[in-house]
C-alpha cells in the first residue's frame, strides 16, 4: 500500500497556518498561553487520511488520559499492523474515524493501567522517535473487536 512507503506522510502533509486557524475557529477553541494543542487528522495521513478540513480537528496534548500523544501511538501501532499485513487499511480507517478511543482500548488496552501485556508494552513503544517493537500482534479477540468496530454500517 502507498501509505507503507517510507516518507509518504511527510510528502502529503499540507495543513497551512490559515487552515489550522480555521479549524480552531470552527470548533470554538481559543488557545490559551501554555496550553498544548494540535490540529490533528482524525484519520492520520499514515493511515491514508487527507488534509481536508473534514478530517481535521483540534486535539489537546494536556488532557489525561486521552490526548494527541496517546492517539499518535495508536496511529503508529495501526500503521505497523496494516503494513505488516495484519489488518486491512479500510477497517482501520473506519474504526479510528468512528471511535479512536475505543480503537485504542482494543489495540493498546487501558492507558491508565500499567500492564505487562504484549499489546500494552507494544503500544507504549510506538512513540515518535522510538524503535518500534519487532513483534507486535493483536489477539484474535482484539482483531474481531476491531473488525466489528470498523465494518461497513
Coordinates of N, CA and C in Angstrom, one line a residue:
X1 N 0.8 -1.2 0.0 CA 0.0 0.0 0.0 C 0.9 1.2 0.0
X2 N 0.4 2.3 -0.6 CA 1.1 3.5 -0.7 C 1.5 4.1 0.6
X3 N 0.6 4.0 1.6 CA 0.8 4.5 2.9 C 2.0 3.9 3.6
X4 N 2.4 2.7 3.2 CA 3.5 2.0 3.8 C 4.9 2.4 3.2
X5 N 4.9 3.2 2.2 CA 6.2 3.7 1.7 C 6.8 4.7 2.6
X6 N 8.1 4.5 2.8 CA 8.8 5.5 3.7 C 8.7 6.9 3.1
X7 N 8.3 7.8 4.0 CA 8.2 9.2 3.7 C 6.9 9.6 3.2
X8 N 5.9 8.7 3.1 CA 4.6 9.0 2.5 C 3.9 10.1 3.2
X9 N 3.8 10.0 4.6 CA 3.1 11.0 5.4 C 3.7 12.4 5.2
X10 N 5.0 12.5 5.3 CA 5.6 13.9 5.2 C 5.4 14.4 3.8
X11 N 5.4 13.5 2.8 CA 5.2 14.0 1.4 C 3.8 14.6 1.1
X12 N 2.8 14.1 1.8 CA 1.4 14.6 1.5 C 0.9 15.5 2.6
X13 N 1.7 15.7 3.7 CA 1.2 16.6 4.8 C 1.2 18.1 4.2
X14 N 0.0 18.7 4.3 CA -0.1 20.1 3.9 C -1.3 20.8 4.6
X15 N -1.0 21.3 5.8 CA -2.0 22.0 6.6 C -1.4 23.3 6.9
X16 N -1.7 24.3 6.0 CA -1.1 25.6 6.3 C -1.7 26.3 7.5
X17 N -1.0 27.3 8.0 CA -1.5 28.0 9.2 C -2.9 28.6 9.1
X18 N -3.3 29.1 8.0 CA -4.6 29.6 7.8 C -5.7 28.5 8.0
X19 N -5.4 27.3 7.5 CA -6.4 26.2 7.7 C -6.4 25.8 9.1
X20 N -5.3 25.8 9.8 CA -5.3 25.4 11.2 C -6.1 26.5 12.0
X21 N -5.9 27.7 11.7 CA -6.7 28.8 12.4 C -8.2 28.6 12.2
X22 N -8.6 28.2 10.9 CA -10.0 27.9 10.6 C -10.5 26.7 11.4
X23 N -9.7 25.7 11.6 CA -10.2 24.5 12.4 C -10.4 25.0 13.8
X24 N -9.5 25.7 14.4 CA -9.7 26.2 15.8 C -11.0 27.0 15.9
X25 N -11.2 27.9 14.9 CA -12.4 28.7 14.9 C -13.7 27.9 14.8
X26 N -13.7 26.9 13.9 CA -14.9 26.1 13.7 C -15.3 25.3 15.0
X27 N -14.3 25.0 15.8 CA -14.5 24.2 17.0 C -14.6 25.1 18.2
X28 N -14.5 26.4 18.0 CA -14.6 27.4 19.1 C -13.5 27.3 20.1
X29 N -12.3 26.9 19.7 CA -11.2 26.8 20.5 C -10.3 28.1 20.5
X30 N -10.1 28.7 21.6 CA -9.2 29.8 21.7 C -8.0 29.3 22.5
X31 N -6.9 29.2 21.9 CA -5.7 28.6 22.6 C -5.2 29.7 23.6
X32 N -5.0 29.2 24.8 CA -4.5 30.0 25.9 C -3.0 29.8 26.0
X33 N -2.3 30.8 26.5 CA -0.8 30.6 26.7 C -0.5 29.4 27.6
X34 N 0.4 28.5 27.1 CA 0.8 27.4 27.9 C 0.0 26.1 27.6
X35 N -1.1 26.3 26.9 CA -1.9 25.1 26.5 C -1.3 24.4 25.3
X36 N -1.3 23.1 25.3 CA -0.7 22.3 24.2 C -1.8 21.8 23.3
X37 N -2.0 22.4 22.2 CA -3.0 22.0 21.2 C -2.3 21.6 19.9
X38 N -3.0 20.8 19.1 CA -2.5 20.4 17.8 C -3.7 20.2 16.9
X39 N -3.6 20.7 15.6 CA -4.7 20.4 14.7 C -4.3 19.0 14.2
X40 N -5.2 18.0 14.5 CA -4.9 16.6 14.2 C -5.7 16.1 13.1
X41 N -5.3 15.1 12.4 CA -6.0 14.4 11.4 C -6.8 13.3 12.1
X42 N -8.2 13.2 11.9 CA -9.0 12.2 12.5 C -8.4 10.8 12.0
X43 N -8.4 10.7 10.7 CA -7.7 9.5 10.1 C -6.3 10.1 9.7
X44 N -5.3 9.6 10.4 CA -4.0 10.1 10.1 C -3.5 9.9 8.7
X45 N -2.6 10.7 8.3 CA -2.0 10.6 6.9 C -1.4 9.2 6.8
X46 N -0.7 8.7 7.8 CA -0.1 7.4 7.7 C -1.1 6.3 7.5
X47 N -2.4 6.6 7.8 CA -3.4 5.6 7.6 C -4.3 6.0 6.4
X48 N -3.8 6.9 5.5 CA -4.5 7.2 4.3 C -5.5 8.3 4.4
X49 N -5.4 9.1 5.6 CA -6.3 10.2 5.7 C -5.9 11.4 4.9
X50 N -6.7 12.4 4.8 CA -6.5 13.6 4.0 C -6.3 14.8 4.8
X51 N -5.8 15.9 4.1 CA -5.7 17.2 4.7 C -6.9 18.0 4.6
X52 N -8.0 17.4 4.2 CA -9.3 18.1 4.1 C -9.8 18.6 5.5
X53 N -10.4 19.8 5.5 CA -10.9 20.3 6.8 C -11.9 19.3 7.5
X54 N -12.5 18.5 6.7 CA -13.5 17.5 7.2 C -12.7 16.4 8.0
X55 N -11.4 16.3 7.8 CA -10.6 15.3 8.5 C -9.7 15.9 9.6
X56 N -9.9 17.2 9.8 CA -9.1 17.9 10.8 C -9.9 18.3 12.0
X57 N -9.3 18.3 13.2 CA -9.9 18.7 14.4 C -8.8 19.1 15.4
X58 N -9.2 20.0 16.3 CA -8.2 20.4 17.4 C -8.2 19.3 18.5
X59 N -7.0 18.9 18.8 CA -6.9 18.0 19.9 C -5.8 18.4 20.9
X60 N -6.2 18.3 22.2 CA -5.3 18.8 23.2 C -4.2 17.8 23.5
X61 N -3.1 18.3 23.9 CA -2.0 17.5 24.4 C -1.9 17.4 25.9
X62 N -2.7 18.2 26.6 CA -2.5 18.4 28.0 C -3.6 17.6 28.8
X63 N -4.6 17.0 28.1 CA -5.6 16.3 28.8 C -5.2 14.9 29.1
X64 N -5.7 14.3 30.2 CA -5.4 12.9 30.6 C -6.6 12.1 30.7
X65 N -6.6 10.9 30.3 CA -5.5 10.2 29.6 C -5.6 10.4 28.1
X66 N -6.7 10.9 27.5 CA -6.8 11.0 26.1 C -6.3 12.3 25.5
X67 N -5.3 12.2 24.7 CA -4.7 13.4 24.1 C -4.0 13.0 22.8
X68 N -3.5 14.0 22.1 CA -2.9 13.6 20.8 C -1.6 12.8 20.9
X69 N -0.9 12.8 22.0 CA 0.2 12.0 22.2 C -0.2 10.5 22.2
X70 N -1.3 10.2 22.9 CA -1.8 8.9 23.0 C -2.3 8.4 21.7
X71 N -3.0 9.3 21.0 CA -3.6 8.9 19.7 C -2.5 8.7 18.7
X72 N -1.4 9.5 18.8 CA -0.2 9.2 17.9 C 0.3 7.8 18.0
X73 N 0.4 7.3 19.2 CA 0.9 6.0 19.5 C 0.0 4.9 18.8
X74 N -1.3 5.2 19.0 CA -2.3 4.3 18.3 C -2.1 4.3 16.8
X75 N -2.0 5.5 16.2 CA -1.8 5.6 14.8 C -0.5 4.8 14.3
X76 N 0.5 5.0 15.1 CA 1.8 4.3 14.7 C 1.6 2.8 14.8
X77 N 0.9 2.3 15.8 CA 0.7 0.9 16.0 C -0.2 0.3 14.9
X78 N -1.2 1.1 14.5 CA -2.1 0.6 13.4 C -1.4 0.6 12.1
X79 N -0.5 1.6 11.9 CA 0.3 1.7 10.6 C 1.2 0.4 10.6
X80 N 1.8 0.1 11.7 CA 2.6 -1.1 11.7 C 1.8 -2.3 11.4
X81 N 0.6 -2.5 12.0 CA -0.2 -3.6 11.7 C -0.7 -3.7 10.3
X82 N -1.1 -2.6 9.7 CA -1.5 -2.5 8.3 C -0.3 -2.9 7.4
X83 N 0.8 -2.3 7.6 CA 1.9 -2.5 6.7 C 2.6 -3.9 6.9
X84 N 2.3 -4.6 7.9 CA 2.7 -5.9 8.1 C 1.7 -7.0 7.8
X85 N 0.6 -6.5 7.1 CA -0.4 -7.4 6.6 C -1.4 -8.0 7.6
X86 N -1.4 -7.4 8.8 CA -2.3 -7.9 9.9 C -3.7 -7.4 9.9
X87 N -3.8 -6.2 9.3 CA -5.2 -5.5 9.3 C -5.3 -4.9 8.0
X88 N -6.6 -4.9 7.4 CA -6.8 -4.2 6.2 C -7.0 -2.7 6.5
X89 N -6.5 -1.8 5.6 CA -6.5 -0.4 5.8 C -7.9 0.1 5.9
X90 N -8.9 -0.3 5.1 CA -10.3 0.3 5.3 C -10.9 0.0 6.6
X91 N -10.6 -1.2 7.2 CA -11.2 -1.5 8.5 C -10.6 -0.5 9.6
X92 N -9.3 -0.3 9.5 CA -8.6 0.6 10.4 C -9.1 2.0 10.3
X93 N -9.3 2.5 9.1 CA -9.7 3.8 8.8 C -11.1 4.0 9.4
X94 N -12.0 3.1 9.2 CA -13.4 3.2 9.7 C -13.4 3.1 11.3
X95 N -12.6 2.2 11.8 CA -12.6 2.1 13.3 C -12.1 3.4 13.9
X96 N -11.0 3.9 13.5 CA -10.4 5.1 14.1 C -11.3 6.3 13.9
X97 N -12.0 6.4 12.7 CA -12.9 7.5 12.5 C -14.2 7.4 13.4
X98 N -14.6 6.2 13.6 CA -15.8 6.0 14.4 C -15.6 6.3 15.9
X99 N -14.5 5.8 16.4 CA -14.2 5.9 17.8 C -12.7 5.6 18.1
X100 N -11.9 6.6 18.0 CA -10.5 6.4 18.2 C -10.1 5.9 19.6
X101 N -10.9 6.3 20.6 CA -10.6 5.9 22.0 C -10.9 4.4 22.1
X102 N -12.1 4.0 21.6 CA -12.4 2.5 21.6 C -11.4 1.7 20.9
X103 N -10.9 2.3 19.7 CA -9.9 1.6 18.9 C -8.6 1.5 19.7
X104 N -8.2 2.5 20.5 CA -7.1 2.5 21.3 C -7.2 1.4 22.4
X105 N -8.4 1.3 23.0 CA -8.6 0.3 24.0 C -8.5 -1.1 23.5
X106 N -9.0 -1.3 22.3 CA -8.9 -2.6 21.6 C -7.5 -3.0 21.3
X107 N -6.8 -2.1 20.7 CA -5.4 -2.4 20.3 C -4.4 -2.3 21.4
X108 N -4.5 -1.3 22.3 CA -3.5 -1.0 23.3 C -3.9 -1.2 24.7
X109 N -5.1 -1.3 25.0 CA -5.6 -1.5 26.4 C -5.9 -0.2 27.0
X110 N -5.9 -0.2 28.3 CA -6.2 1.0 29.1 C -5.0 1.8 29.4
X111 N -4.9 3.1 29.0 CA -3.7 3.8 29.2 C -3.4 4.2 30.7
X112 N -4.4 4.0 31.5 CA -4.3 4.3 33.0 C -3.7 3.2 33.8
X113 N -3.8 2.0 33.2 CA -3.4 0.8 34.0 C -2.1 0.3 33.4
X114 N -1.1 0.2 34.3 CA 0.2 -0.4 33.9 C 0.0 -1.9 33.7
X115 N 0.2 -2.3 32.5 CA 0.0 -3.7 32.2 C 1.3 -4.3 31.6
X116 N 1.5 -5.6 31.9 CA 2.7 -6.3 31.3 C 2.3 -7.0 30.0
X117 N 1.1 -6.8 29.5 CA 0.7 -7.5 28.3 C 1.5 -7.0 27.1
X118 N 1.6 -7.9 26.2 CA 2.4 -7.6 24.9 C 1.8 -6.4 24.2
X119 N 0.4 -6.3 24.2 CA -0.2 -5.2 23.5 C 0.1 -3.8 24.2
X120 N 0.0 -3.8 25.5 CA 0.2 -2.5 26.2 C 1.7 -2.1 26.0
X121 N 2.6 -3.0 26.2 CA 4.0 -2.7 26.0 C 4.3 -2.3 24.6
X122 N 3.7 -3.0 23.7 CA 3.9 -2.6 22.2 C 3.4 -1.3 21.9
X123 N 2.2 -0.9 22.3 CA 1.7 0.5 22.0 C 2.6 1.6 22.7
X124 N 3.1 1.3 23.9 CA 3.9 2.3 24.6 C 5.2 2.5 23.8
X125 N 5.6 1.5 23.1 CA 6.8 1.7 22.3 C 6.6 2.4 20.9
X126 N 5.4 2.6 20.6 CA 5.1 3.3 19.3 C 5.0 4.8 19.5
X127 N 6.0 5.3 20.1 CA 6.0 6.8 20.2 C 7.0 7.3 19.2
X128 N 6.9 8.6 18.9 CA 7.7 9.2 17.9 C 9.2 9.1 18.2
X129 N 10.0 8.7 17.3 CA 11.4 8.6 17.5 C 11.9 7.3 18.2
X130 N 11.0 6.5 18.6 CA 11.3 5.2 19.3 C 11.5 4.1 18.3
X131 N 12.3 3.1 18.7 CA 12.4 1.9 17.9 C 11.1 1.1 18.1
X132 N 10.4 0.8 17.0 CA 9.2 0.1 17.1 C 9.5 -1.4 17.5
X133 N 8.6 -2.0 18.2 CA 8.8 -3.4 18.6 C 8.9 -4.3 17.3
X134 N 9.7 -5.3 17.4 CA 9.9 -6.2 16.3 C 8.7 -7.0 16.0
X135 N 8.1 -7.5 17.1 CA 6.9 -8.3 17.1 C 5.8 -7.6 17.8
X136 N 4.7 -7.4 17.1 CA 3.5 -6.7 17.7 C 2.3 -7.3 16.9
X137 N 1.5 -8.1 17.6 CA 0.4 -8.8 17.0 C -0.8 -8.5 17.9
X138 N -2.0 -8.6 17.3 CA -3.3 -8.5 18.0 C -3.8 -9.9 18.3
X139 N -4.4 -10.0 19.4 CA -5.0 -11.3 19.8 C -6.2 -11.5 18.8
X140 N -6.7 -12.7 18.7 CA -7.9 -13.0 17.9 C -9.1 -12.2 18.4
X141 N -9.3 -12.1 19.7 CA -10.4 -11.3 20.3 C -10.2 -9.8 19.9
X142 N -9.0 -9.3 20.0 CA -8.8 -7.9 19.6 C -9.1 -7.6 18.1
X143 N -8.7 -8.6 17.3 CA -8.9 -8.5 15.8 C -10.4 -8.5 15.5
X144 N -11.1 -9.4 16.2 CA -12.6 -9.5 16.0 C -13.3 -8.2 16.4
X145 N -12.9 -7.6 17.5 CA -13.5 -6.4 18.0 C -13.2 -5.2 17.1
X146 N -12.0 -5.2 16.6 CA -11.6 -4.1 15.6 C -12.3 -4.2 14.3
X147 N -12.5 -5.5 13.8 CA -13.2 -5.7 12.6 C -14.7 -5.3 12.8
X148 N -15.3 -5.6 14.0 CA -16.6 -5.2 14.3 C -16.8 -3.6 14.3
X149 N -15.9 -3.0 15.0 CA -15.9 -1.5 15.0 C -15.7 -0.9 13.6
X150 N -14.9 -1.5 12.8 CA -14.5 -1.0 11.5 C -15.3 -1.5 10.3
X151 N -16.4 -2.2 10.6 CA -17.2 -2.8 9.5 C -18.1 -1.7 8.9
X152 N -18.5 -1.9 7.6 CA -19.4 -1.0 7.0 C -20.7 -1.1 7.7
X153 N -21.4 0.0 7.9 CA -22.7 0.0 8.5 C -23.7 0.6 7.6

